[in-house]
Tab-separated table of C-alpha atoms in Angstrom:
chain	number	residue	atom	x	y	z
X	1	MET	CA	14.502	-8.037	-49.444
X	2	PHE	CA	12.925	-8.002	-45.886
X	3	PHE	CA	14.090	-4.517	-45.188
X	4	THR	CA	13.482	-3.154	-48.648
X	5	TYR	CA	9.877	-4.413	-48.543
X	6	LEU	CA	9.590	-3.085	-44.988
X	7	ARG	CA	10.748	0.348	-45.974
X	8	ARG	CA	8.489	0.601	-48.935
X	9	GLU	CA	5.377	-0.455	-46.949
X	10	LEU	CA	5.949	1.951	-44.131
X	11	ARG	CA	6.359	4.727	-46.763
X	12	ARG	CA	3.114	3.796	-48.551
X	13	ARG	CA	1.189	3.554	-45.190
X	14	ARG	CA	2.630	6.549	-43.397
X	15	LYS	CA	-0.667	7.806	-41.877
X	16	ALA	CA	-1.562	4.426	-40.486
X	17	ALA	CA	1.990	3.945	-39.036
X	18	LEU	CA	1.773	7.419	-37.495
X	19	VAL	CA	-1.520	6.712	-35.905
X	20	VAL	CA	-0.274	3.414	-34.371
X	21	ALA	CA	2.978	5.036	-33.197
X	22	SER	CA	1.156	8.004	-31.679
X	23	GLY	CA	-1.095	5.843	-29.636
X	24	LEU	CA	1.813	3.831	-28.280
X	25	ALA	CA	3.782	7.247	-27.646
X	26	LEU	CA	0.879	8.617	-25.625
X	27	GLY	CA	0.779	5.557	-23.277
X	28	ILE	CA	4.479	5.376	-22.921
X	29	ALA	CA	4.798	9.120	-22.188
X	30	LEU	CA	2.118	8.785	-19.487
X	31	VAL	CA	3.907	5.902	-17.935
X	32	ILE	CA	7.202	7.847	-17.790
X	33	VAL	CA	5.604	10.906	-16.250
X	34	VAL	CA	3.597	9.114	-13.709
X	35	THR	CA	6.478	6.818	-12.715
X	36	SER	CA	8.908	9.848	-12.437
X	37	VAL	CA	6.322	11.870	-10.452
X	38	SER	CA	5.859	8.898	-8.098
X	39	ALA	CA	9.676	8.759	-7.620
X	40	GLY	CA	9.635	12.431	-6.822
X	41	MET	CA	6.856	11.903	-4.259
X	42	LYS	CA	8.981	9.272	-2.565
X	43	GLN	CA	11.973	11.621	-2.427
X	44	ALA	CA	9.656	14.387	-0.986
X	45	GLN	CA	8.475	12.056	1.699
X	46	GLY	CA	12.049	11.053	2.373
X	47	LYS	CA	12.896	14.756	2.910
X	48	VAL	CA	10.007	15.215	5.176
X	49	LEU	CA	11.052	12.240	7.373
X	50	GLU	CA	14.636	13.526	7.404
X	51	SER	CA	13.332	16.917	8.649
X	52	LEU	CA	12.221	14.833	11.735
X	53	TYR	CA	14.908	12.306	12.056
X	54	GLY	CA	17.900	13.768	10.587
X	55	LEU	CA	20.190	12.401	7.752
X	56	GLY	CA	21.477	8.984	8.515
X	57	THR	CA	18.967	8.155	11.201
X	58	ASP	CA	16.942	4.933	10.538
X	59	LEU	CA	15.143	4.573	13.873
X	60	THR	CA	14.527	6.396	17.123
X	61	VAL	CA	14.062	4.931	20.640
X	62	THR	CA	12.029	6.832	23.242
X	63	LYS	CA	10.563	5.810	26.647
X	64	ALA	CA	7.169	4.153	26.371
X	65	GLN	CA	4.262	6.118	27.605
X	66	GLU	CA	3.251	5.102	31.118
X	67	ARG	CA	-0.263	5.407	32.409
X	68	PRO	CA	-0.299	7.138	35.871
X	69	ALA	CA	-1.369	4.891	38.753
X	70	GLU	CA	-4.858	5.180	39.922
X	71	GLY	CA	-5.330	8.327	41.963
X	72	ALA	CA	-1.798	9.581	41.084
X	73	GLN	CA	-1.355	13.052	39.812
X	74	PRO	CA	0.334	13.200	36.204
X	75	THR	CA	3.544	14.946	36.034
X	76	ARG	CA	3.284	18.582	35.249
X	77	PRO	CA	5.144	21.847	35.846
X	78	ARG	CA	4.531	23.760	39.107
X	79	PHE	CA	5.349	27.357	39.747
X	80	GLU	CA	5.548	28.876	43.132
X	81	PHE	CA	5.855	32.630	43.920
X	82	GLN	CA	6.503	34.017	47.425
X	83	GLY	CA	4.448	36.880	48.591
X	84	GLY	CA	6.108	40.267	48.759
X	85	ASP	CA	5.541	44.012	48.714
X	86	GLU	CA	3.280	45.484	46.255
X	87	GLY	CA	5.033	45.852	42.947
X	88	GLU	CA	7.942	43.592	43.862
X	89	GLU	CA	9.019	41.603	40.735
X	90	GLN	CA	8.471	37.894	40.894
X	91	SER	CA	10.542	35.678	38.721
X	92	SER	CA	10.922	31.854	37.938
X	93	ASP	CA	13.368	30.387	35.548
X	94	ARG	CA	12.865	26.603	34.777
X	95	LEU	CA	14.662	24.277	32.421
X	96	MET	CA	12.666	21.070	32.015
X	97	VAL	CA	12.587	17.981	29.946
X	98	GLN	CA	10.039	17.959	27.079
X	99	GLY	CA	7.305	15.335	27.858
X	100	PHE	CA	8.861	14.478	31.280
X	101	GLN	CA	9.792	11.108	30.007
X	102	THR	CA	13.490	10.096	30.001
X	103	LEU	CA	15.663	7.025	29.489
X	104	ALA	CA	18.874	6.258	31.319
X	105	ASP	CA	21.876	7.024	29.024
X	106	SER	CA	23.044	3.476	29.493
X	107	THR	CA	20.150	2.610	27.062
X	108	VAL	CA	22.326	4.081	24.279
X	109	ALA	CA	24.995	1.452	24.841
X	110	THR	CA	22.325	-1.287	25.103
X	111	VAL	CA	20.721	-0.248	21.875
X	112	ALA	CA	24.089	-0.055	20.085
X	113	LYS	CA	24.823	-3.797	20.949
X	114	GLN	CA	21.663	-5.028	19.252
X	115	THR	CA	22.064	-7.003	16.078
X	116	GLY	CA	21.925	-4.797	12.968
X	117	VAL	CA	22.686	-1.561	14.686
X	118	ASP	CA	25.656	0.300	13.283
X	119	ARG	CA	25.693	3.306	15.728
X	120	ALA	CA	23.406	4.935	18.371
X	121	VAL	CA	23.609	8.314	20.114
X	122	GLY	CA	21.498	9.955	22.776
X	123	GLY	CA	19.846	13.323	22.817
X	124	LEU	CA	18.083	15.434	25.520
X	125	SER	CA	15.026	17.532	24.574
X	126	LEU	CA	14.488	20.519	26.877
X	127	VAL	CA	12.353	23.663	27.141
X	128	SER	CA	13.392	26.813	28.918
X	129	LEU	CA	10.656	28.677	30.505
X	130	LYS	CA	11.206	32.078	32.307
X	131	ILE	CA	8.302	33.926	33.885
X	132	ASP	CA	8.654	37.469	35.186
X	133	GLY	CA	6.117	39.804	36.553
X	134	GLU	CA	4.467	41.268	39.591
X	135	PHE	CA	1.238	41.209	41.580
X	136	ARG	CA	-0.905	44.169	42.305
X	137	ARG	CA	-3.075	44.355	45.469
X	138	GLY	CA	-6.726	45.036	45.097
X	139	ARG	CA	-8.311	48.260	46.723
X	140	ILE	CA	-11.299	47.960	49.151
X	141	GLN	CA	-13.996	50.627	48.374
X	142	ARG	CA	-16.052	51.109	51.489
X	143	GLY	CA	-19.878	51.000	51.438
X	144	GLU	CA	-21.859	54.128	52.069
X	145	GLY	CA	-22.167	55.128	55.654
X	146	GLN	CA	-19.226	53.026	56.793
X	147	ALA	CA	-16.438	54.602	58.842
X	148	GLN	CA	-12.806	54.241	57.860
X	149	PRO	CA	-10.881	52.045	60.371
X	150	PRO	CA	-8.365	53.989	62.433
X	151	GLY	CA	-4.811	53.976	60.941
X	152	GLN	CA	-5.881	52.659	57.538
X	153	GLY	CA	-5.783	54.735	54.472
X	154	GLN	CA	-8.393	54.815	51.729
X	155	GLY	CA	-8.229	51.750	49.727
X	156	GLN	CA	-5.582	49.887	51.701
X	157	GLY	CA	-6.018	46.307	52.922
X	158	GLY	CA	-8.070	45.187	55.842
X	159	THR	CA	-11.137	43.348	56.518
X	160	GLY	CA	-14.144	44.198	54.343
X	161	GLY	CA	-17.566	44.761	55.591
X	162	PRO	CA	-21.124	44.577	54.174
X	163	GLY	CA	-21.310	46.630	50.932
X	164	ASP	CA	-17.646	46.901	50.441
X	165	THR	CA	-16.110	46.090	47.012
X	166	VAL	CA	-12.738	45.288	45.835
X	167	THR	CA	-11.391	47.030	42.735
X	168	GLY	CA	-8.024	46.841	40.757
X	169	GLY	CA	-5.412	44.438	41.668
X	170	GLY	CA	-4.222	41.495	39.505
X	171	ALA	CA	-1.040	40.328	38.083
X	172	ALA	CA	1.087	40.980	34.930
X	173	PHE	CA	3.583	38.296	33.784
X	174	ASP	CA	5.785	37.977	30.753
X	175	VAL	CA	6.594	34.392	29.544
X	176	ASP	CA	9.747	33.597	27.523
X	177	SER	CA	10.171	30.100	26.349
X	178	PHE	CA	12.358	28.400	23.786
X	179	THR	CA	13.271	24.838	23.088
X	180	LEU	CA	16.803	23.342	23.502
X	181	TYR	CA	18.397	20.045	22.434
X	182	GLY	CA	21.347	18.451	24.066
X	183	THR	CA	23.231	16.725	21.287
X	184	ASP	CA	26.183	14.212	21.472
X	185	VAL	CA	28.919	16.348	19.929
X	186	THR	CA	31.294	13.344	19.616
X	187	THR	CA	29.053	11.943	16.834
X	188	PRO	CA	28.193	14.983	14.692
X	189	ASP	CA	26.841	12.932	11.767
X	190	LEU	CA	24.015	11.421	13.756
X	191	GLY	CA	21.343	13.148	15.949
X	192	PRO	CA	18.985	16.029	15.938
X	193	LEU	CA	21.504	18.642	14.443
X	194	THR	CA	21.733	16.718	11.211
X	195	THR	CA	18.282	18.135	10.198
X	196	SER	CA	19.988	21.563	9.831
X	197	THR	CA	22.956	23.087	8.060
X	198	VAL	CA	25.237	25.442	9.885
X	199	GLY	CA	25.542	28.420	7.502
X	200	GLU	CA	27.244	30.870	9.759
X	201	GLY	CA	30.072	30.248	12.162
X	202	ARG	CA	30.804	26.555	12.948
X	203	THR	CA	29.251	23.455	14.559
X	204	PHE	CA	30.510	21.787	17.621
X	205	LYS	CA	33.971	20.344	17.991
X	206	THR	CA	34.157	16.738	19.290
X	207	THR	CA	36.057	18.085	22.320
X	208	GLU	CA	33.305	20.432	23.418
X	209	THR	CA	31.471	17.866	25.421
X	210	ASP	CA	30.868	20.229	28.338
X	211	ALA	CA	31.613	23.596	26.888
X	212	ALA	CA	29.337	26.655	27.387
X	213	VAL	CA	28.669	27.027	23.631
X	214	VAL	CA	25.450	26.814	21.579
X	215	VAL	CA	24.328	26.617	17.977
X	216	VAL	CA	21.071	28.638	17.356
X	217	ASP	CA	18.387	27.991	14.756
X	218	SER	CA	18.348	30.816	12.182
X	219	ALA	CA	14.650	31.597	12.729
X	220	TYR	CA	15.241	32.128	16.526
X	221	ALA	CA	18.418	34.040	15.915
X	222	GLN	CA	16.547	36.433	13.725
X	223	GLN	CA	13.772	36.666	16.269
X	224	LYS	CA	16.155	37.429	19.164
X	225	ASP	CA	18.660	39.421	17.019
X	226	LEU	CA	21.465	36.910	17.741
X	227	ALA	CA	24.654	36.612	15.800
X	228	VAL	CA	27.841	34.545	16.017
X	229	GLY	CA	29.832	35.636	18.958
X	230	ASP	CA	26.907	36.835	21.042
X	231	GLU	CA	25.853	35.501	24.436
X	232	LEU	CA	22.621	33.584	25.214
X	233	THR	CA	21.603	33.006	28.855
X	234	VAL	CA	20.030	29.729	29.759
X	235	LYS	CA	18.949	29.322	33.474
X	236	GLY	CA	21.491	32.014	34.542
X	237	VAL	CA	24.369	30.493	32.614
X	238	LYS	CA	25.838	32.419	29.713
X	239	PHE	CA	26.559	30.597	26.515
X	240	GLU	CA	28.545	31.722	23.524
X	241	VAL	CA	26.732	31.416	20.126
X	242	ILE	CA	29.237	29.659	17.782
X	243	GLY	CA	26.964	28.916	14.826
X	244	ILE	CA	23.685	29.760	13.108
X	245	ALA	CA	21.810	26.691	11.698
X	246	THR	CA	19.131	26.663	9.126
X	247	ALA	CA	16.622	23.783	8.859
X	248	ASP	CA	16.897	21.811	5.620
X	249	SER	CA	13.168	21.706	5.386
X	250	GLY	CA	10.289	22.708	7.495
X	251	GLN	CA	10.898	23.651	11.152
X	252	ALA	CA	14.000	23.027	13.114
X	253	THR	CA	14.302	20.241	15.652
X	254	ALA	CA	14.929	22.927	18.341
X	255	GLN	CA	15.713	26.594	18.618
X	256	VAL	CA	19.028	26.049	20.517
X	257	TYR	CA	21.453	23.163	20.476
X	258	LEU	CA	24.067	22.658	23.165
X	259	PRO	CA	26.376	19.826	24.160
X	260	LEU	CA	24.527	16.883	25.836
X	261	LYS	CA	26.553	16.723	29.006
X	262	ARG	CA	25.994	20.444	29.646
X	263	ALA	CA	22.305	20.027	28.979
X	264	GLN	CA	22.032	17.093	31.380
X	265	THR	CA	23.810	19.094	34.161
X	266	LEU	CA	21.890	22.359	33.550
X	267	SER	CA	18.525	20.645	33.749
X	268	GLY	CA	19.253	18.323	36.603
X	269	SER	CA	18.902	15.256	34.340
X	270	ALA	CA	22.320	13.722	34.819
X	271	GLY	CA	22.618	10.351	33.065
X	272	LYS	CA	19.273	10.923	31.154
X	273	VAL	CA	18.307	11.193	27.543
X	274	THR	CA	14.941	11.589	25.935
X	275	THR	CA	15.738	10.001	22.421
X	276	VAL	CA	18.193	7.450	21.113
X	277	TYR	CA	19.110	7.969	17.377
X	278	VAL	CA	19.951	4.662	15.675
X	279	LYS	CA	21.705	3.937	12.319
X	280	ALA	CA	21.239	0.448	11.085
X	281	THR	CA	24.020	-1.485	9.288
X	282	ASP	CA	21.536	-2.484	6.488
X	283	SER	CA	18.617	-0.104	5.564
X	284	THR	CA	16.775	-3.010	4.096
X	285	LYS	CA	16.510	-4.732	7.454
X	286	ILE	CA	15.011	-2.036	9.577
X	287	ASP	CA	12.063	-4.014	10.723
X	288	ALA	CA	14.507	-6.783	12.081
X	289	VAL	CA	16.454	-4.187	14.013
X	290	LYS	CA	13.240	-2.644	15.282
X	291	ALA	CA	12.084	-6.067	16.489
X	292	ALA	CA	15.464	-6.776	18.220
X	293	ILE	CA	15.303	-3.541	20.143
X	294	GLN	CA	11.766	-3.995	21.263
X	295	LYS	CA	12.589	-7.376	22.465
X	296	ASN	CA	15.706	-6.687	24.314
X	297	VAL	CA	15.235	-3.063	25.475
X	298	THR	CA	12.062	-3.046	27.455
X	299	GLY	CA	9.951	0.042	28.282
X	300	THR	CA	10.774	1.737	25.034
X	301	THR	CA	9.003	2.753	21.883
X	302	VAL	CA	10.910	2.233	18.604
X	303	THR	CA	9.797	4.367	15.634
X	304	THR	CA	11.032	3.909	11.944
X	305	SER	CA	10.535	6.079	9.015
X	306	ALA	CA	7.697	3.768	7.920
X	307	ASP	CA	5.933	4.500	11.181
X	308	LEU	CA	6.390	8.204	10.743
X	309	ALA	CA	5.214	8.040	7.034
X	310	GLN	CA	1.792	6.860	8.314
X	311	THR	CA	1.451	10.132	10.151
X	312	VAL	CA	1.985	12.197	7.039
X	313	SER	CA	-1.075	13.871	5.542
X	314	GLY	CA	-1.834	16.963	3.497
X	315	SER	CA	-1.364	17.697	-0.202
X	316	LEU	CA	1.798	15.619	-0.334
X	317	ASP	CA	0.053	12.478	0.902
X	318	THR	CA	-3.004	13.005	-1.319
X	319	ALA	CA	-0.833	13.506	-4.360
X	320	ALA	CA	1.389	10.585	-3.529
X	321	GLY	CA	-1.687	8.342	-3.277
X	322	LEU	CA	-3.092	9.646	-6.644
X	323	ALA	CA	0.183	9.132	-8.434
X	324	SER	CA	0.702	5.591	-6.931
X	325	ASN	CA	-2.735	4.382	-7.424
X	326	VAL	CA	-4.978	6.355	-9.818
X	327	GLY	CA	-2.272	7.854	-11.953
X	328	ARG	CA	-0.237	4.639	-12.453
X	329	TRP	CA	-3.174	2.498	-13.190
X	330	LEU	CA	-4.552	5.157	-15.540
X	331	SER	CA	-1.299	5.276	-17.511
X	332	TYR	CA	-1.212	1.623	-17.842
X	333	ALA	CA	-4.796	1.425	-18.978
X	334	VAL	CA	-4.097	4.149	-21.662
X	335	LEU	CA	-1.064	2.087	-22.710
X	336	LEU	CA	-3.158	-1.094	-22.972
X	337	ALA	CA	-5.828	0.694	-24.966
X	338	ALA	CA	-3.130	2.057	-27.357
X	339	VAL	CA	-1.760	-1.446	-27.850
X	340	LEU	CA	-5.163	-2.897	-28.480
X	341	VAL	CA	-5.938	-0.111	-30.973
X	342	ALA	CA	-2.639	-0.581	-32.570
X	343	GLY	CA	-3.482	-4.360	-32.871
X	344	LEU	CA	-6.777	-3.736	-34.509
X	345	LEU	CA	-5.428	-1.207	-36.953
X	346	THR	CA	-2.661	-3.704	-37.945
X	347	SER	CA	-5.241	-6.369	-38.368
X	348	SER	CA	-7.389	-4.038	-40.360
X	349	ALA	CA	-4.468	-3.165	-42.536
X	350	VAL	CA	-3.799	-6.896	-43.259
X	351	SER	CA	-7.498	-7.276	-44.304
X	352	ARG	CA	-6.932	-4.452	-46.889
X	353	ARG	CA	-3.804	-6.125	-48.073
X	354	VAL	CA	-5.316	-9.565	-48.724
X	355	ARG	CA	-4.594	-9.549	-52.406
X	356	GLU	CA	-1.070	-8.469	-51.730
X	357	PHE	CA	-0.302	-11.201	-49.327
X	358	GLY	CA	-2.259	-13.740	-51.278
X	359	THR	CA	-0.272	-12.892	-54.369
X	360	LEU	CA	3.046	-13.099	-52.448
X	361	LYS	CA	2.029	-16.573	-51.236
X	362	ALA	CA	1.171	-17.604	-54.801
X	363	LEU	CA	4.683	-16.447	-55.811
X	364	GLY	CA	6.232	-18.690	-53.200
X	365	TRP	CA	6.308	-16.791	-49.942
X	366	LYS	CA	5.820	-19.081	-46.963
X	367	SER	CA	3.214	-18.224	-44.238
X	368	GLY	CA	6.136	-17.718	-41.789
X	369	ARG	CA	7.698	-15.207	-44.059
X	370	VAL	CA	4.485	-13.150	-44.446
X	371	THR	CA	4.108	-13.349	-40.592
X	372	ARG	CA	7.641	-12.016	-40.044
X	373	GLN	CA	6.901	-9.248	-42.468
X	374	VAL	CA	3.797	-8.072	-40.754
X	375	VAL	CA	5.421	-8.325	-37.302
X	376	GLY	CA	8.430	-6.449	-38.420
X	377	GLU	CA	6.354	-3.491	-39.638
X	378	ALA	CA	4.424	-3.487	-36.358
X	379	LEU	CA	7.735	-3.648	-34.328
X	380	VAL	CA	9.097	-0.659	-36.355
X	381	ASN	CA	5.813	1.161	-35.426
X	382	GLY	CA	6.362	0.243	-31.801
X	383	VAL	CA	10.071	1.500	-31.959
X	384	ILE	CA	8.895	4.822	-33.488
X	385	GLY	CA	6.150	5.087	-30.883
X	386	GLY	CA	8.651	4.315	-28.054
X	387	ALA	CA	10.996	7.112	-29.274
X	388	LEU	CA	8.226	9.559	-29.528
X	389	GLY	CA	6.920	8.505	-26.090
X	390	ILE	CA	10.190	8.700	-24.429
X	391	ALA	CA	10.748	12.192	-25.818
X	392	VAL	CA	7.329	13.413	-24.767
X	393	GLY	CA	7.703	11.764	-21.379
X	394	LEU	CA	11.098	13.370	-20.712
X	395	ALA	CA	9.727	16.684	-21.628
X	396	GLY	CA	6.731	16.282	-19.319
X	397	ALA	CA	8.985	15.111	-16.553
X	398	TYR	CA	11.305	18.202	-17.154
X	399	ALA	CA	8.300	20.465	-17.035
X	400	VAL	CA	7.171	19.129	-13.635
X	401	THR	CA	10.667	19.683	-12.227
X	402	ALA	CA	10.915	23.257	-13.788
X	403	VAL	CA	7.598	24.231	-12.312
X	404	SER	CA	8.395	22.449	-9.028
X	405	PRO	CA	4.889	22.694	-7.533
X	406	THR	CA	4.840	23.054	-3.756
X	407	LEU	CA	3.257	20.259	-1.699
X	408	THR	CA	2.478	20.513	1.947
X	409	ALA	CA	2.975	17.619	4.419
X	410	GLU	CA	1.124	17.585	7.731
X	411	LEU	CA	2.958	15.521	10.323
X	412	GLY	CA	1.037	13.987	13.115
X	413	ALA	CA	1.696	15.072	16.600
X	414	SER	CA	3.761	12.790	18.973
X	415	ALA	CA	3.465	12.213	22.581
X	416	SER	CA	2.285	14.917	24.906
X	417	GLY	CA	4.917	17.336	26.377
X	418	PHE	CA	6.147	20.761	25.670
X	419	ALA	CA	5.582	22.006	22.196
X	420	GLY	CA	8.877	21.180	20.609
X	421	ARG	CA	10.063	21.889	17.073
X	422	GLY	CA	10.409	25.620	17.964
X	423	GLY	CA	6.859	26.064	19.226
X	424	GLY	CA	5.280	27.738	22.102
X	425	MET	CA	3.125	26.097	24.720
X	426	ALA	CA	-0.289	25.706	26.082
X	427	PHE	CA	-1.866	24.571	29.382
X	428	GLY	CA	-4.621	21.961	29.248
X	429	GLY	CA	-5.445	18.289	29.097
X	430	GLY	CA	-3.281	16.004	27.060
X	431	ALA	CA	-2.943	12.347	26.263
X	432	GLY	CA	-1.335	11.704	29.537
X	433	GLY	CA	-3.579	14.010	31.493
X	434	PRO	CA	-3.694	17.707	32.223
X	435	GLY	CA	-0.520	19.732	32.043
X	436	MET	CA	1.668	20.932	29.145
X	437	THR	CA	0.721	19.664	25.749
X	438	ARG	CA	1.582	20.330	22.172
X	439	THR	CA	-0.009	23.440	20.839
X	440	ALA	CA	-0.803	21.968	17.460
X	441	ALA	CA	-1.790	18.705	15.818
X	442	GLY	CA	1.665	18.476	14.267
X	443	ARG	CA	4.104	20.077	11.954
X	444	SER	CA	3.712	21.425	8.431
X	445	VAL	CA	6.479	21.063	5.979
X	446	ASP	CA	6.456	22.536	2.390
X	447	ILE	CA	8.333	20.404	-0.154
X	448	ALA	CA	9.047	21.287	-3.787
X	449	LEU	CA	8.071	18.379	-6.185
X	450	THR	CA	10.500	17.177	-8.891
X	451	ALA	CA	10.095	14.239	-11.334
X	452	PRO	CA	13.472	12.556	-11.678
X	453	VAL	CA	13.818	10.120	-14.539
X	454	SER	CA	15.854	7.110	-13.908
X	455	LEU	CA	17.463	4.716	-16.419
X	456	THR	CA	15.176	2.076	-15.114
X	457	THR	CA	12.170	4.233	-16.213
X	458	VAL	CA	13.655	4.646	-19.700
X	459	GLY	CA	14.376	0.959	-19.871
X	460	LEU	CA	10.793	0.237	-18.904
X	461	ALA	CA	9.567	2.590	-21.677
X	462	VAL	CA	11.783	0.812	-24.307
X	463	LEU	CA	10.440	-2.569	-23.113
X	464	LEU	CA	6.769	-1.389	-23.367
X	465	ALA	CA	7.409	-0.029	-26.884
X	466	LEU	CA	8.781	-3.304	-27.993
X	467	VAL	CA	6.154	-5.416	-26.308
X	468	GLY	CA	3.463	-2.980	-27.681
X	469	GLY	CA	4.813	-3.423	-31.246
X	470	LEU	CA	5.000	-7.177	-30.839
X	471	VAL	CA	1.401	-7.473	-29.499
X	472	ALA	CA	0.110	-5.238	-32.321
X	473	GLY	CA	1.927	-7.308	-34.804
X	474	ALA	CA	0.558	-10.635	-33.368
X	475	PHE	CA	-2.853	-9.531	-34.242
X	476	GLY	CA	-1.901	-8.934	-37.925
X	477	ALA	CA	0.349	-11.842	-38.140
X	478	TRP	CA	-2.371	-14.232	-37.010
X	479	ARG	CA	-4.605	-12.927	-39.635
X	480	ALA	CA	-1.909	-12.859	-42.335
X	481	SER	CA	-0.926	-16.411	-41.686
X	482	ARG	CA	-4.496	-17.697	-42.305
X	483	LEU	CA	-4.641	-16.197	-45.784
X	484	ARG	CA	-4.654	-18.514	-48.891
X	485	PRO	CA	-3.514	-17.708	-52.409
X	486	ALA	CA	-7.125	-18.566	-53.600
X	487	ASP	CA	-8.407	-15.629	-51.632
X	488	ALA	CA	-6.179	-13.236	-53.438
X	489	LEU	CA	-7.108	-14.679	-56.890
X	490	ARG	CA	-10.815	-14.239	-56.088
X	491	ARG	CA	-10.198	-10.498	-55.364
X	492	VAL	CA	-8.170	-9.681	-58.499
X	493	GLU	CA	-10.293	-7.557	-60.802
């Protein structure tokens, strides 16, 4: 009897049922789309952080910035050229640590022993800087009426006099710089090279700890016309290119990767690393691992993905904020409004059915049975609205994924030093004083947005549909339970 009456009433009141279901469907669809887009934002932010850290890295440990002593000169590169004959080529080939801040490689073992640390490996960030050029002497132009000194040709050196002028002269130098990263080849799944995928050739073998081999970033390989099997000279040493790697997102960690031991030897940094890459045993306890390292490994700075996330700005950060705050609350507000409207419509429908319910009570229906009937109708409307909402929400999420709008993440700059991440360099003041500083405020990474729909999201939509139907039914049920048979008899014509 319940289902027969329910089916008949829903048929009779199709328009009202469709209005109620459509309102609920709109709210549920918005919840699905916004929740899915928020999940896509989190995935995009995760990809951005992986482009910095590398897959599998939970924390990095670097040397803490030290303020120079009062009156002390900050560390900076110095180039000296010996005087020579005019036109004689001058050259300087330097391989230096980026940022001039290093840790003893024993720090890697110390970090690995901390509670919650699964593995730790070291890396050495370097920059190769080669300067070639020549100086040209200036020419002295004698003033009017002055005699040329004996044995000295026109325009040659000597002591100038009143009215003499110096013309010409100067210097012309070419600067070739690129970034390198010494990576621990014995642990290939952790460290800087995990931010890239080797598409041509091969990666390092675990036995090539001191081999003269390099993996080159694809952008740098294209710039220098390098291919697998070619040779690359670093500070006078020839290295064989064994692989070409492409950054998974954004810019590569470095332009050239080489075995850590060879990088230490070549740069005169034996037993030194610039960064320790750490993988935690439990990704949910990163803060505890960070606290343990900070407490037991002094003089270091520990950075987690959460710390890096605070430096992310740009359209990705803006869109993530809108989706997480404005979008989510807006979708819930629309859903709440839809539930309230559905409740009012159900209550209004009960008012129009006073004679019907009053007559049913006069025929022996209990108040509870009338209430169940009204709630049942509202619940069916909620289920219909939920089905429509899930369908529309899935279509909306699919549309976002199909379009894949591109968002840009701006990553804040880190400590001063040579411009890493494949960049050039600039002379000037930095956080630690004058010297070599990063040329830009940070890195820019473009990420395609997706909207993955999880089973949890679908389950949430089903729950909201049922709750919405029950709340709407509660309005009408409360009103229906208060009807008396006498009310129906008074309205019978």
